[in-house]
CSV table of C-alpha atoms in Angstrom, one decimal:
chain,number,residue,atom,x,y,z
A,1,UNK,CA,-3.1,-11.5,32.6
A,2,UNK,CA,-2.9,-10.1,29.1
A,3,UNK,CA,-6.1,-9.2,27.4
A,4,UNK,CA,-6.9,-11.4,24.3
A,5,UNK,CA,-5.9,-8.5,21.9
A,6,UNK,CA,-2.2,-8.0,23.3
A,7,UNK,CA,-2.0,-11.9,23.8
A,8,UNK,CA,-2.7,-12.4,20.2
A,9,UNK,CA,-0.2,-9.5,19.1
A,10,UNK,CA,2.3,-11.4,21.0
A,11,UNK,CA,1.6,-14.8,19.7
A,12,UNK,CA,1.6,-13.2,15.9
A,13,UNK,CA,5.0,-11.5,16.7
A,14,UNK,CA,6.8,-14.7,18.1
A,15,UNK,CA,5.6,-16.8,15.3
A,16,UNK,CA,7.5,-15.4,11.9
A,17,UNK,CA,6.9,-16.2,8.5
A,18,UNK,CA,7.7,-19.9,7.3
A,19,UNK,CA,8.9,-20.4,3.9
A,20,UNK,CA,6.8,-20.8,0.3
A,21,UNK,CA,5.2,-24.3,0.5
A,22,UNK,CA,5.8,-25.3,4.0
A,23,UNK,CA,3.9,-28.5,4.9
A,24,UNK,CA,1.3,-28.6,7.4
A,25,UNK,CA,3.5,-30.9,9.4
A,26,UNK,CA,5.9,-27.7,9.6
A,27,UNK,CA,2.9,-25.2,10.2
A,28,UNK,CA,2.1,-27.4,13.6
A,29,UNK,CA,5.6,-28.0,14.5
A,30,UNK,CA,6.0,-24.2,14.7
A,31,UNK,CA,3.1,-23.6,16.7
A,32,UNK,CA,3.8,-26.4,18.9
A,33,UNK,CA,7.2,-25.1,19.7
A,34,UNK,CA,5.6,-21.6,20.5
A,35,UNK,CA,3.0,-23.4,22.7
A,36,UNK,CA,5.5,-25.3,24.6
A,37,UNK,CA,8.1,-22.6,25.4
A,38,UNK,CA,6.3,-21.5,28.4
A,39,UNK,CA,5.7,-17.9,26.8
A,40,UNK,CA,1.8,-18.4,26.3
A,41,UNK,CA,-0.1,-19.0,29.1
A,42,UNK,CA,-2.5,-21.6,30.0
A,43,UNK,CA,-6.2,-20.9,28.6
A,44,UNK,CA,-4.8,-17.9,26.2
A,45,UNK,CA,-7.1,-17.6,23.4
A,46,UNK,CA,-5.0,-17.7,20.3
A,47,UNK,CA,-5.1,-15.5,17.4
A,48,UNK,CA,-7.7,-16.1,14.6
A,49,UNK,CA,-6.8,-18.4,11.6
A,50,UNK,CA,-6.6,-15.6,9.3
A,51,UNK,CA,-4.1,-14.0,11.8
A,52,UNK,CA,-1.9,-17.0,12.2
A,53,UNK,CA,-1.9,-17.7,8.5
A,54,UNK,CA,-0.9,-14.0,7.5
A,55,UNK,CA,1.9,-13.9,10.3
A,56,UNK,CA,3.3,-17.6,9.1
A,57,UNK,CA,2.8,-16.4,5.4
A,58,UNK,CA,0.7,-19.7,4.8
A,59,UNK,CA,-2.9,-20.5,3.6
A,60,UNK,CA,-5.3,-20.4,6.1
A,61,UNK,CA,-5.9,-24.1,5.3
A,62,UNK,CA,-2.7,-25.3,6.3
A,63,UNK,CA,-3.3,-23.3,9.9
A,64,UNK,CA,-6.5,-24.9,10.3
A,65,UNK,CA,-5.1,-28.3,9.6
A,66,UNK,CA,-2.3,-27.4,11.9
A,67,UNK,CA,-4.6,-26.4,14.7
A,68,UNK,CA,-6.8,-29.6,14.1
A,69,UNK,CA,-4.1,-32.0,14.7
A,70,UNK,CA,-3.0,-30.2,17.8
A,71,UNK,CA,-6.7,-30.3,18.8
A,72,UNK,CA,-6.9,-34.3,18.3
A,73,UNK,CA,-3.7,-34.1,20.5
A,74,UNK,CA,-5.3,-32.2,23.2
A,75,UNK,CA,-2.9,-29.1,22.9
A,76,UNK,CA,-5.4,-26.7,22.1
A,77,UNK,CA,-9.1,-26.6,22.6
A,78,UNK,CA,-11.8,-25.1,20.2
A,79,UNK,CA,-14.7,-23.7,21.5
A,80,UNK,CA,-17.5,-23.1,19.2
A,81,UNK,CA,-18.4,-19.5,18.8
A,82,UNK,CA,-15.4,-18.8,21.3
A,83,UNK,CA,-12.3,-19.3,19.7
A,84,UNK,CA,-9.2,-21.5,19.8
A,85,UNK,CA,-7.4,-21.8,23.7
A,86,UNK,CA,-4.2,-23.2,24.8
A,87,UNK,CA,-4.7,-25.9,27.2
A,88,UNK,CA,-2.1,-26.9,30.2
A,89,UNK,CA,1.0,-25.8,31.5
A,90,UNK,CA,4.2,-26.2,29.2
A,91,UNK,CA,5.3,-28.8,31.5
A,92,UNK,CA,1.8,-30.6,31.1
A,93,UNK,CA,1.8,-30.2,27.1
A,94,UNK,CA,5.5,-32.0,27.0
A,95,UNK,CA,5.7,-34.7,29.7
A,96,UNK,CA,8.0,-36.6,27.3
A,97,UNK,CA,10.0,-35.0,24.4
A,98,UNK,CA,9.9,-38.3,22.5
A,99,UNK,CA,6.3,-37.8,21.8
A,100,UNK,CA,6.3,-34.8,19.9
A,101,UNK,CA,8.7,-35.8,17.4
A,102,UNK,CA,6.2,-38.6,16.6
A,103,UNK,CA,3.1,-36.4,16.9
A,104,UNK,CA,4.0,-33.8,14.2
A,105,UNK,CA,6.3,-36.4,11.9
A,106,UNK,CA,4.3,-38.0,8.7
A,107,UNK,CA,4.5,-41.4,9.9
A,108,UNK,CA,2.5,-43.9,7.7
A,109,UNK,CA,0.2,-46.2,9.3
A,110,UNK,CA,2.1,-49.5,9.0
A,111,UNK,CA,4.9,-47.7,11.4
A,112,UNK,CA,2.1,-46.4,13.8
A,113,UNK,CA,0.7,-50.0,13.8
A,114,UNK,CA,4.3,-51.3,14.4
A,115,UNK,CA,5.0,-48.9,17.4
A,116,UNK,CA,1.4,-49.6,19.0
A,117,UNK,CA,1.8,-53.3,18.9
A,118,UNK,CA,5.3,-53.1,20.4
A,119,UNK,CA,3.9,-50.8,23.1
A,120,UNK,CA,1.0,-53.0,23.8
A,121,UNK,CA,2.7,-56.1,24.0
A,122,UNK,CA,5.1,-54.6,26.6
A,123,UNK,CA,2.6,-53.1,28.8
A,124,UNK,CA,0.5,-56.0,29.0
A,125,UNK,CA,3.8,-58.0,30.1
A,126,UNK,CA,4.2,-55.1,32.6
A,127,UNK,CA,0.6,-55.3,33.7
A,128,UNK,CA,0.7,-59.2,34.2
A,129,UNK,CA,3.0,-58.7,37.3
A,130,UNK,CA,1.3,-55.2,38.6
A,131,UNK,CA,-2.2,-55.5,38.0
A,132,UNK,CA,-4.2,-55.8,41.2
A,133,UNK,CA,-7.6,-57.7,41.9
A,134,UNK,CA,-9.2,-54.2,41.3
A,135,UNK,CA,-7.8,-53.7,38.1
A,136,UNK,CA,-8.3,-57.3,36.7
A,137,UNK,CA,-12.1,-56.8,38.2
A,138,UNK,CA,-12.2,-53.7,36.0
A,139,UNK,CA,-10.9,-55.5,33.0
A,140,UNK,CA,-13.3,-58.4,33.5
A,141,UNK,CA,-16.0,-56.0,33.4
A,142,UNK,CA,-15.0,-54.7,30.1
A,143,UNK,CA,-14.8,-58.3,28.6
A,144,UNK,CA,-18.5,-58.7,29.6
A,145,UNK,CA,-19.4,-55.7,28.2
A,146,UNK,CA,-17.9,-56.6,24.7
A,147,UNK,CA,-19.9,-60.0,24.9
A,148,UNK,CA,-23.3,-58.1,26.0
A,149,UNK,CA,-22.6,-55.6,23.1
A,150,UNK,CA,-24.4,-57.9,20.5
A,151,UNK,CA,-24.5,-56.3,17.4
A,152,UNK,CA,-24.1,-52.7,19.1
A,153,UNK,CA,-20.5,-52.1,17.7
A,154,UNK,CA,-20.5,-48.7,19.3
A,155,UNK,CA,-20.6,-50.0,22.7
A,156,UNK,CA,-18.2,-52.9,21.6
A,157,UNK,CA,-15.7,-50.2,20.8
A,158,UNK,CA,-16.3,-48.1,24.1
A,159,UNK,CA,-15.3,-51.4,26.0
A,160,UNK,CA,-12.4,-52.5,23.7
A,161,UNK,CA,-10.7,-49.0,24.2
A,162,UNK,CA,-11.5,-49.0,28.0
A,163,UNK,CA,-9.7,-52.5,28.2
A,164,UNK,CA,-6.7,-51.2,26.9
A,165,UNK,CA,-6.7,-48.0,28.8
A,166,UNK,CA,-7.0,-49.8,32.0
A,167,UNK,CA,-3.9,-52.5,31.2
A,168,UNK,CA,-2.1,-49.2,30.4
A,169,UNK,CA,-3.0,-47.9,34.0
A,170,UNK,CA,-2.3,-51.3,35.7
A,171,UNK,CA,0.9,-51.3,34.1
A,172,UNK,CA,1.7,-48.0,36.1
A,173,UNK,CA,4.3,-46.5,33.6
A,174,UNK,CA,3.1,-42.9,32.9
A,175,UNK,CA,5.5,-42.8,30.0
A,176,UNK,CA,4.3,-46.0,28.4
A,177,UNK,CA,0.5,-44.6,29.0
A,178,UNK,CA,1.1,-41.3,27.1
A,179,UNK,CA,2.9,-42.8,24.1
A,180,UNK,CA,0.1,-45.1,23.8
A,181,UNK,CA,-2.4,-42.3,23.7
A,182,UNK,CA,-0.5,-40.7,21.2
A,183,UNK,CA,-0.4,-43.6,18.7
A,184,UNK,CA,-3.9,-44.4,19.2
A,185,UNK,CA,-4.7,-40.5,18.6
A,186,UNK,CA,-3.1,-40.9,15.6
A,187,UNK,CA,-4.2,-43.7,14.3
A,188,UNK,CA,-7.6,-42.7,14.8
A,189,UNK,CA,-6.9,-39.5,12.1
A,190,UNK,CA,-6.5,-42.3,9.5
A,191,UNK,CA,-9.1,-44.7,10.6
A,192,UNK,CA,-11.8,-44.9,13.4
A,193,UNK,CA,-11.9,-48.0,15.5
A,194,UNK,CA,-11.5,-50.9,13.1
A,195,UNK,CA,-14.2,-53.7,14.5
A,196,UNK,CA,-16.8,-53.0,11.7
A,197,UNK,CA,-18.7,-56.7,12.0
A,198,UNK,CA,-20.0,-59.3,14.1
A,199,UNK,CA,-17.5,-61.7,13.5
A,200,UNK,CA,-14.7,-59.2,13.8
A,201,UNK,CA,-16.3,-58.5,17.4
A,202,UNK,CA,-16.4,-62.0,18.3
A,203,UNK,CA,-12.7,-62.6,17.5
A,204,UNK,CA,-11.6,-59.7,19.4
A,205,UNK,CA,-13.6,-60.6,22.5
A,206,UNK,CA,-11.9,-64.0,22.5
A,207,UNK,CA,-8.3,-62.4,22.2
A,208,UNK,CA,-9.4,-60.0,25.1
A,209,UNK,CA,-10.1,-62.8,27.1
A,210,UNK,CA,-6.8,-64.6,26.7
A,211,UNK,CA,-5.1,-61.4,27.6
A,212,UNK,CA,-7.1,-61.1,30.8
A,213,UNK,CA,-6.7,-64.8,31.7
A,214,UNK,CA,-3.0,-64.2,31.4
A,215,UNK,CA,-3.1,-61.2,33.8
A,216,UNK,CA,-5.2,-63.3,36.3
A,217,UNK,CA,-2.6,-66.2,36.2
A,218,UNK,CA,0.3,-63.3,36.7
A,219,UNK,CA,2.4,-64.9,33.8
A,220,UNK,CA,3.9,-62.0,31.7
A,221,UNK,CA,5.2,-64.2,28.9
A,222,UNK,CA,1.3,-65.4,28.5
A,223,UNK,CA,0.2,-62.0,28.5
A,224,UNK,CA,2.5,-60.6,26.0
A,225,UNK,CA,1.7,-63.6,23.7
A,226,UNK,CA,-2.1,-63.1,23.8
A,227,UNK,CA,-1.7,-59.4,23.3
A,228,UNK,CA,0.8,-60.2,20.2
A,229,UNK,CA,-2.2,-62.4,18.6
A,230,UNK,CA,-4.5,-59.4,19.3
A,231,UNK,CA,-2.4,-57.2,18.0
A,232,UNK,CA,-1.8,-59.2,14.4
A,233,UNK,CA,-5.5,-59.2,13.8
A,234,UNK,CA,-6.2,-55.8,15.1
A,235,UNK,CA,-3.7,-54.1,12.9
A,236,UNK,CA,-4.8,-56.4,10.0
A,237,UNK,CA,-8.2,-55.0,10.3
A,238,UNK,CA,-7.1,-51.5,10.4
A,239,UNK,CA,-5.0,-52.1,7.2
A,240,UNK,CA,-7.7,-53.7,5.5
A,241,UNK,CA,-10.3,-50.9,6.3
A,242,UNK,CA,-7.7,-48.5,4.8
A,243,UNK,CA,-7.4,-50.7,1.7
A,244,UNK,CA,-3.6,-51.9,2.3
C-alpha cells in the first residue's frame, strides 16, 4: 500500500482544478467521482483540506462542506487528530448509481419528503407480505419503547428510527433499504428528528401501531394506507419545524 504522502500526491494530481465559483455540490461530485473510481484504496488517508482546496482551486470552506456531506453519507470517515479516510471498496460505495445523483444534487426539502413518503409506503406494502414473526416481534418492541419513553423524546426518536429501519429490513429489498437510508440522511442535514413535543409523540405512536396492526394482519393495502397517514403527519412536522 502506498504511503500517505504518495497517496495524497496521487489524489491531488488526479483531481484537477474546477472553474471559479464552483458550488459545494460540484466539489463533492468531483471528490465522489474519484473516490468511486477504484483508483483510491479503502482506508487511504486523504490530503488535507488545504491541499484539496489548492488542487481544486476552490476555497477551503467549500472542501470542508463537501467532505462533511460525504461523511454524513458514509463515504469518508473523519478521525479527530488523524485525518479523513476513504471508507469501503468502490463497489461498496456505489451499490446503486441512482442514489448518487440524489446525494449530491441540491434537492429541496419538499422533494425529499415526497420521495421518503413514497419509499416508506411501498416498503410497508412489501413488508406486509414478507415480515416474519421475529421481525414483527421486533417492531412490536419498538412500539412499546415509544409508549414507554414518556417525556424522553430522545428515547422515542431512537425507537421511531429503529421501527422504520426494521420495516425496511423486513421488506428484504436492499435497493429500497439503501435509498431510504440516503433520503433520511439528507433530511437530517436539514432538520433532526421532528418529534419535539409529547403530543407529536403520542400521535406518532398511534400511527406506528396502525402500521404494525396491518403488518400483523399481512394486509399490504392496509399497511400502505397506515404508512401513508403516518408520512403525512411526519412530513408536516418537518415542514413546520423548518418554517415551511
